[in-house]
Amino acid sequence: MTDVEARTEGAAGPVFAYAPAPESRDIVHLDAEYGLFIGGEFRPAATGRTFTTVDPATEEPLASVAEAGGGDVDRAVAAARAAYEGGWGKMRGRERAKYLFRIARIIQERARELAVLESLDNGKPIRESRDVDVPLAAAHFFYYAGWADKLEYAGFGPSPRPLGVAGQVIPWNFPLLMAAWKLAPALAAGNTCVLKPAETTPLSALFLAQICQEADLPPGAVNVVTGAGATGAAVVAHPGVDKVAFTGSTEVGKEIRRTVAGSRKRLTLELGGKAANVVFEDAPIDQAIEGIVNGIFFNQGHVCCAGSRLLVHEPVAELVVDRLRQRLATLRLGDPLDKNTDIGAVNSAEQLAKIRRLADAGSEEGAERWSPRCTLPERGFWFPPTVFTGVSQSHRIAREEIFGPVLSVLTFRTPAEAVAKANNTPYGLSAGVWTEKGSLILWMAQHLEAGVVWANTYNRFDPASPFGGYQESGFGREGGRHGLEAYLDV
Amino acid sequence: MSEPTGRAEVRRTCKLFVGGAFPRSESGRSYVVSAADGTPLANAALASRKDARDAVVAARGALFGWAGATAYNRGQVLYRVAEMLEGRRAQLAAEVGLAEGLRPAAARRAVDASVDRLVWYAGWADKVAQVLGASNPVAGPYFNFSVPEPTGVVVVLAPQKSSLLGLVSVLAPVVVTGNTAVVVASEDRPVPAVSFAEALATGDVPAGVVNVLTGRTAELAPVLAGHMDVDGIDITGAPYRAREELERLAAANLKRVLALDDVPETQPTLRRTRAFVEIKTVWHPVGT
């Protein structure tokens, strides 16, 4: 065990000990190798190239996965086109719906297996994969299944048409859930899909491909091409793709925007964030503390909408920070498959290095760093929950997306100052506000430039609720009736 | 155009419309605008890149007030623009006829359609949120609703052919929801746009909500597409070959880009309005 650079003043240790409560990993059977899912079948990459996906909690290899090259992407797009012009594209909405309902049901039936798989490949706590990722993925298919034969009621005219072949590139933080967010509305609207999961978390998308087979989804309606950035770039740039949907960093989002310029491809982007979580003096403090913790430490902070900037009203700033430290001291970091675990592993060595770099910048720029007493496992990629106080708006940790369990605390005196500070970012994905005053909640909600505003709650998601950003957090919405617009020619 | 006998006409100077004022171009430049048959009509201000940036500053300054106005108020203000145009139909029809080479009856139809289109959009101001918003039935004890909000400062490259109806068709759907606009008028047919700006100035539109530039689209469009304080751009009026470059420039701050060719539509829809709103979703717990 290695000791963390951590200061523990003001924080109590864990109040009581837990016995380990590991979820069994035996429920997941992993093959040694996984192929690409093209035209309804699994096949190796044409070049024979593969890459290895590892368990970030142990650095043990999980499986070898095919790395799709340009030729494979060609074949996947061709398969999607054939399905669009054939079976899936010609199918009536009410029939499409039944396939999506089937997929939702199979996800529910295999929920435990998928949860363990997701925790293995991603490093997130089983509590989260079991209670959030997998049920929401099933719910997303269930929700959009119902739209498939009701598109004329969605508010886009009497007979909205699908776009064609959708190229969809998704991130590693919610691998299965993001696949569901992309596939479900696209399929419901009658499109076919080429999905490129993230390099470090390809497995749940491949399991989802198996589920599509199990559901007898027409071949080619969903294709999964695994690989790294080059594979994603090939999907985005492919002339046979009619629509591009991307979730990931703002930097890559801008590159994709440039790639599709002039192509007439439709584009939606769900990108980074640097959300403000604003706590007023009259907030319900106990609930706010839970909301702050959930806001930034959910999924190790690998959340684009994470509440990474805590804006606290000056009169309660000391109280909130003290209570927050006490609460953080009770968080349990470790084995993602342990049902008691609150903080799992960082997804990759690369991401860990980025978090360390930015946290170090926080210290160097003069903010005060604090972590609870916390020992990190020797193997794997880990970062302790970290809170910076004395942060100013110019600090990198207040401006740049860290995408890790690092919270920057700033203070304010008036609602107007809170809004000015909250909006002082090129991003605009989400925001939080905590107060018992209803009129202040609604005033804040009006003035915060963010696509999602959580009031007296944080990090809630639902398939019926539109999600997406303002400004450099991207454009387009996922979820709800609004999420259909991205996949219809309207 | 001098007249040997009788009264000499009072010619108009065609100026820019920025922040509610009518400046000449800061560059001191102007260009000759001709009628469709080649007859010189007027000198129009040849806006510079600096004028474009000034117009963005004016639009940004007006955004808070316009976006924060009630929808009812915005609807009345737009309706008032229609009232101002109604009284100038004869002048506008003459200008549209000359600019576009239309017979008088066709020019009058274009002007009438422009006024009617403004009325159509004015009526949308306090209905858009009901049609584009939603109450969302989430699976938990939360009240959850979505509302459309203005994207911010939006640049509109007005259609090149339809000098007035085209302009109204792309501008009204942008400002009705609370965006503020920087319009680049039809390059070769700017006179009706200048008269439109003069009508705006006599109505109730707050200064800076609509800013009208005349000049070279090819000179102004890249500056505005790459401007970091512009939130969206309708590039309908740009030449087709310029679109790729403008879209690439717009990536700098991920502007929302609209490029539709069906302008002016015979029957407008909400499509243009949808392109420049942001859907905001608010959650709150339900409990005792």
Tab-separated table of C-alpha atoms in Angstrom, chain A residues 169-384:
chain	number	residue	atom	x	y	z
A	169	VAL	CA	-18.352	7.567	-31.291
A	170	ILE	CA	-18.684	7.157	-27.537
A	171	PRO	CA	-16.466	7.640	-24.471
A	172	TRP	CA	-15.176	5.351	-21.746
A	173	ASN	CA	-16.911	6.825	-18.721
A	174	PHE	CA	-20.332	5.196	-19.212
A	175	PRO	CA	-19.604	2.655	-21.952
A	176	LEU	CA	-22.888	0.729	-22.018
A	177	LEU	CA	-25.099	3.676	-21.139
A	178	MET	CA	-23.567	5.859	-23.845
A	179	ALA	CA	-24.059	3.050	-26.366
A	180	ALA	CA	-27.725	2.969	-25.363
A	181	TRP	CA	-28.021	6.762	-25.601
A	182	LYS	CA	-26.692	6.589	-29.143
A	183	LEU	CA	-28.295	3.425	-30.506
A	184	ALA	CA	-31.793	3.596	-29.064
A	185	PRO	CA	-32.983	6.917	-30.569
A	186	ALA	CA	-31.158	6.255	-33.850
A	187	LEU	CA	-32.810	2.874	-34.297
A	188	ALA	CA	-36.204	4.083	-33.132
A	189	ALA	CA	-36.136	6.769	-35.812
A	190	GLY	CA	-35.258	4.161	-38.452
A	191	ASN	CA	-31.550	4.803	-38.920
A	192	THR	CA	-28.817	2.183	-38.893
A	193	CYS	CA	-25.670	2.524	-36.822
A	194	VAL	CA	-21.917	2.137	-36.817
A	195	LEU	CA	-20.833	2.444	-33.202
A	196	LYS	CA	-17.234	3.027	-32.128
A	197	PRO	CA	-16.746	2.380	-28.423
A	198	ALA	CA	-13.794	3.784	-26.514
A	199	GLU	CA	-10.470	2.006	-26.759
A	200	THR	CA	-10.223	1.329	-23.024
A	201	THR	CA	-13.813	0.104	-22.576
A	202	PRO	CA	-14.894	-1.882	-25.644
A	203	LEU	CA	-16.426	-4.900	-23.944
A	204	SER	CA	-19.926	-3.836	-22.951
A	205	ALA	CA	-20.627	-2.560	-26.484
A	206	LEU	CA	-19.608	-5.981	-27.788
A	207	PHE	CA	-21.881	-7.660	-25.255
A	208	LEU	CA	-24.611	-5.319	-26.444
A	209	ALA	CA	-23.868	-6.507	-29.987
A	210	GLN	CA	-24.420	-10.072	-28.745
A	211	ILE	CA	-27.702	-8.904	-27.267
A	212	CYS	CA	-28.687	-7.485	-30.669
A	213	GLN	CA	-27.997	-10.939	-32.132
A	214	GLU	CA	-29.999	-12.551	-29.374
A	215	ALA	CA	-32.866	-10.171	-30.139
A	216	ASP	CA	-32.677	-11.156	-33.848
A	217	LEU	CA	-32.115	-7.546	-34.788
A	218	PRO	CA	-31.761	-7.474	-38.588
A	219	PRO	CA	-28.067	-7.802	-39.530
A	220	GLY	CA	-26.349	-4.487	-40.181
A	221	ALA	CA	-28.795	-2.351	-38.213
A	222	VAL	CA	-26.119	-2.134	-35.511
A	223	ASN	CA	-22.420	-2.532	-36.237
A	224	VAL	CA	-19.669	-2.163	-33.664
A	225	VAL	CA	-16.143	-1.275	-34.726
A	226	THR	CA	-13.639	-1.294	-31.895
A	227	GLY	CA	-10.391	0.616	-31.991
A	228	ALA	CA	-8.715	3.842	-30.958
A	229	GLY	CA	-8.866	7.415	-32.237
A	230	ALA	CA	-7.989	6.469	-35.807
A	231	THR	CA	-10.964	4.126	-36.017
A	232	GLY	CA	-13.278	6.834	-34.729
A	233	ALA	CA	-11.833	9.342	-37.181
A	234	ALA	CA	-12.456	6.888	-40.032
A	235	VAL	CA	-16.095	6.520	-38.990
A	236	VAL	CA	-16.591	10.289	-38.740
A	237	ALA	CA	-14.933	11.017	-42.073
A	238	HIS	CA	-16.573	8.170	-43.976
A	239	PRO	CA	-18.531	9.514	-46.969
A	240	GLY	CA	-21.195	6.838	-46.473
A	241	VAL	CA	-22.143	8.214	-43.073
A	242	ASP	CA	-25.103	10.615	-43.013
A	243	LYS	CA	-25.065	11.551	-39.377
A	244	VAL	CA	-22.295	11.812	-36.807
A	245	ALA	CA	-22.900	11.720	-33.076
A	246	PHE	CA	-20.003	12.108	-30.692
A	247	THR	CA	-19.631	12.164	-26.946
A	248	GLY	CA	-16.194	13.028	-25.631
A	249	SER	CA	-13.789	15.899	-25.169
A	250	THR	CA	-14.380	19.402	-26.511
A	251	GLU	CA	-11.006	19.267	-28.242
A	252	VAL	CA	-11.943	16.189	-30.279
A	253	GLY	CA	-15.444	17.577	-30.790
A	254	LYS	CA	-14.017	20.639	-32.504
A	255	GLU	CA	-11.842	18.443	-34.683
A	256	ILE	CA	-14.901	16.440	-35.696
A	257	ARG	CA	-16.770	19.671	-36.432
A	258	ARG	CA	-13.967	20.638	-38.803
A	259	THR	CA	-13.929	17.190	-40.388
A	260	VAL	CA	-17.616	17.232	-41.273
A	261	ALA	CA	-17.558	20.885	-42.453
A	262	GLY	CA	-19.027	21.168	-45.916
A	263	SER	CA	-20.118	17.530	-45.983
A	264	ARG	CA	-23.825	18.056	-45.249
A	265	LYS	CA	-23.506	15.385	-42.552
A	266	ARG	CA	-25.703	16.088	-39.578
A	267	LEU	CA	-23.808	16.439	-36.331
A	268	THR	CA	-24.527	16.365	-32.621
A	269	LEU	CA	-21.822	16.758	-29.992
A	270	GLU	CA	-21.932	16.102	-26.276
A	271	LEU	CA	-18.651	17.405	-24.913
A	272	GLY	CA	-16.864	18.559	-21.812
A	273	GLY	CA	-18.012	20.584	-18.862
A	274	LYS	CA	-16.851	22.491	-15.810
A	275	ALA	CA	-20.088	22.669	-13.927
A	276	ALA	CA	-20.734	24.966	-11.014
A	277	ASN	CA	-22.564	23.526	-8.035
A	278	VAL	CA	-23.902	26.565	-6.171
A	279	VAL	CA	-24.716	26.295	-2.465
A	280	PHE	CA	-26.579	29.158	-0.781
A	281	GLU	CA	-26.559	29.858	2.937
A	282	ASP	CA	-30.129	28.661	3.382
A	283	ALA	CA	-29.485	25.347	1.601
A	284	PRO	CA	-30.409	22.071	3.296
A	285	ILE	CA	-26.796	21.453	4.265
A	286	ASP	CA	-26.926	17.686	4.822
A	287	GLN	CA	-28.552	17.140	1.458
A	288	ALA	CA	-26.201	19.608	-0.186
A	289	ILE	CA	-23.176	17.728	1.164
A	290	GLU	CA	-24.515	14.512	-0.341
A	291	GLY	CA	-25.180	16.366	-3.578
A	292	ILE	CA	-21.681	17.819	-3.676
A	293	VAL	CA	-20.174	14.369	-3.083
A	294	ASN	CA	-22.409	12.776	-5.699
A	295	GLY	CA	-21.732	15.679	-8.031
A	296	ILE	CA	-17.982	15.302	-8.177
A	297	PHE	CA	-17.133	11.824	-6.865
A	298	PHE	CA	-19.784	9.848	-8.773
A	299	ASN	CA	-17.910	7.609	-11.222
A	300	GLN	CA	-14.541	8.899	-9.918
A	301	GLY	CA	-15.439	12.285	-11.384
A	302	HIS	CA	-15.284	10.832	-14.891
A	303	VAL	CA	-18.474	12.649	-15.731
A	304	CYS	CA	-18.799	15.446	-18.258
A	305	CYS	CA	-21.515	17.061	-16.148
A	306	ALA	CA	-19.616	16.622	-12.851
A	307	GLY	CA	-20.055	19.428	-10.345
A	308	SER	CA	-16.353	20.177	-10.360
A	309	ARG	CA	-16.598	23.787	-9.172
A	310	LEU	CA	-18.260	24.173	-5.802
A	311	LEU	CA	-19.481	27.746	-5.353
A	312	VAL	CA	-20.326	28.299	-1.699
A	313	HIS	CA	-22.069	31.281	-0.200
A	314	GLU	CA	-19.535	33.002	2.061
A	315	PRO	CA	-21.531	32.796	5.303
A	316	VAL	CA	-21.564	28.986	5.141
A	317	ALA	CA	-18.292	28.347	3.322
A	318	GLU	CA	-16.378	27.136	6.372
A	319	LEU	CA	-19.246	25.006	7.593
A	320	VAL	CA	-19.743	23.377	4.193
A	321	VAL	CA	-16.056	22.625	3.691
A	322	ASP	CA	-15.779	21.135	7.204
A	323	ARG	CA	-18.814	18.946	6.716
A	324	LEU	CA	-17.609	17.951	3.285
A	325	ARG	CA	-14.257	16.818	4.685
A	326	GLN	CA	-15.988	14.792	7.368
A	327	ARG	CA	-18.142	13.131	4.742
A	328	LEU	CA	-15.230	12.406	2.432
A	329	ALA	CA	-13.424	10.659	5.249
A	330	THR	CA	-16.141	8.011	5.173
A	331	LEU	CA	-15.848	7.283	1.456
A	332	ARG	CA	-14.424	3.888	0.632
A	333	LEU	CA	-11.965	3.641	-2.223
A	334	GLY	CA	-10.955	0.291	-3.637
A	335	ASP	CA	-12.117	-2.877	-5.352
A	336	PRO	CA	-14.806	-1.843	-7.859
A	337	LEU	CA	-16.552	-5.183	-7.408
A	338	ASP	CA	-16.972	-4.638	-3.670
A	339	LYS	CA	-20.540	-3.571	-3.011
A	340	ASN	CA	-19.326	-1.164	-0.293
A	341	THR	CA	-17.002	0.715	-2.612
A	342	ASP	CA	-17.747	4.379	-3.273
A	343	ILE	CA	-14.723	5.304	-5.381
A	344	GLY	CA	-13.380	2.886	-7.939
A	345	ALA	CA	-10.369	2.952	-10.206
A	346	VAL	CA	-9.438	5.675	-12.653
A	347	ASN	CA	-10.080	4.255	-16.098
A	348	SER	CA	-6.575	4.403	-17.556
A	349	ALA	CA	-2.967	5.299	-16.845
A	350	GLU	CA	-3.314	8.130	-19.328
A	351	GLN	CA	-6.297	9.618	-17.511
A	352	LEU	CA	-4.566	9.200	-14.159
A	353	ALA	CA	-1.577	11.137	-15.471
A	354	LYS	CA	-3.879	13.931	-16.636
A	355	ILE	CA	-5.603	14.146	-13.257
A	356	ARG	CA	-2.247	14.240	-11.476
A	357	ARG	CA	-0.971	16.946	-13.794
A	358	LEU	CA	-3.941	19.211	-13.194
A	359	ALA	CA	-4.041	18.561	-9.455
A	360	ASP	CA	-0.349	19.421	-9.255
A	361	ALA	CA	-1.080	22.618	-11.153
A	362	GLY	CA	-3.664	23.433	-8.477
A	363	SER	CA	-1.038	23.177	-5.756
A	364	GLU	CA	1.523	25.090	-7.788
A	365	GLU	CA	-0.898	27.922	-8.458
A	366	GLY	CA	-1.490	28.327	-4.753
A	367	ALA	CA	-4.735	26.550	-3.978
A	368	GLU	CA	-4.872	24.462	-0.809
A	369	ARG	CA	-5.089	20.732	-1.442
A	370	TRP	CA	-6.778	18.263	0.859
A	371	SER	CA	-7.583	14.569	0.691
A	372	PRO	CA	-8.924	12.281	3.394
A	373	ARG	CA	-6.602	9.702	4.884
A	374	CYS	CA	-6.712	7.116	2.199
A	375	THR	CA	-4.512	4.264	1.142
A	376	LEU	CA	-4.458	3.353	-2.499
A	377	PRO	CA	-4.081	-0.194	-3.807
A	378	GLU	CA	-0.612	-0.839	-5.170
A	379	ARG	CA	-1.727	-2.085	-8.560
A	380	GLY	CA	-4.132	-0.328	-10.840
A	381	PHE	CA	-4.924	3.327	-11.436
A	382	TRP	CA	-6.114	5.255	-8.409
A	383	PHE	CA	-6.579	8.812	-7.307
A	384	PRO	CA	-7.901	9.856	-3.893
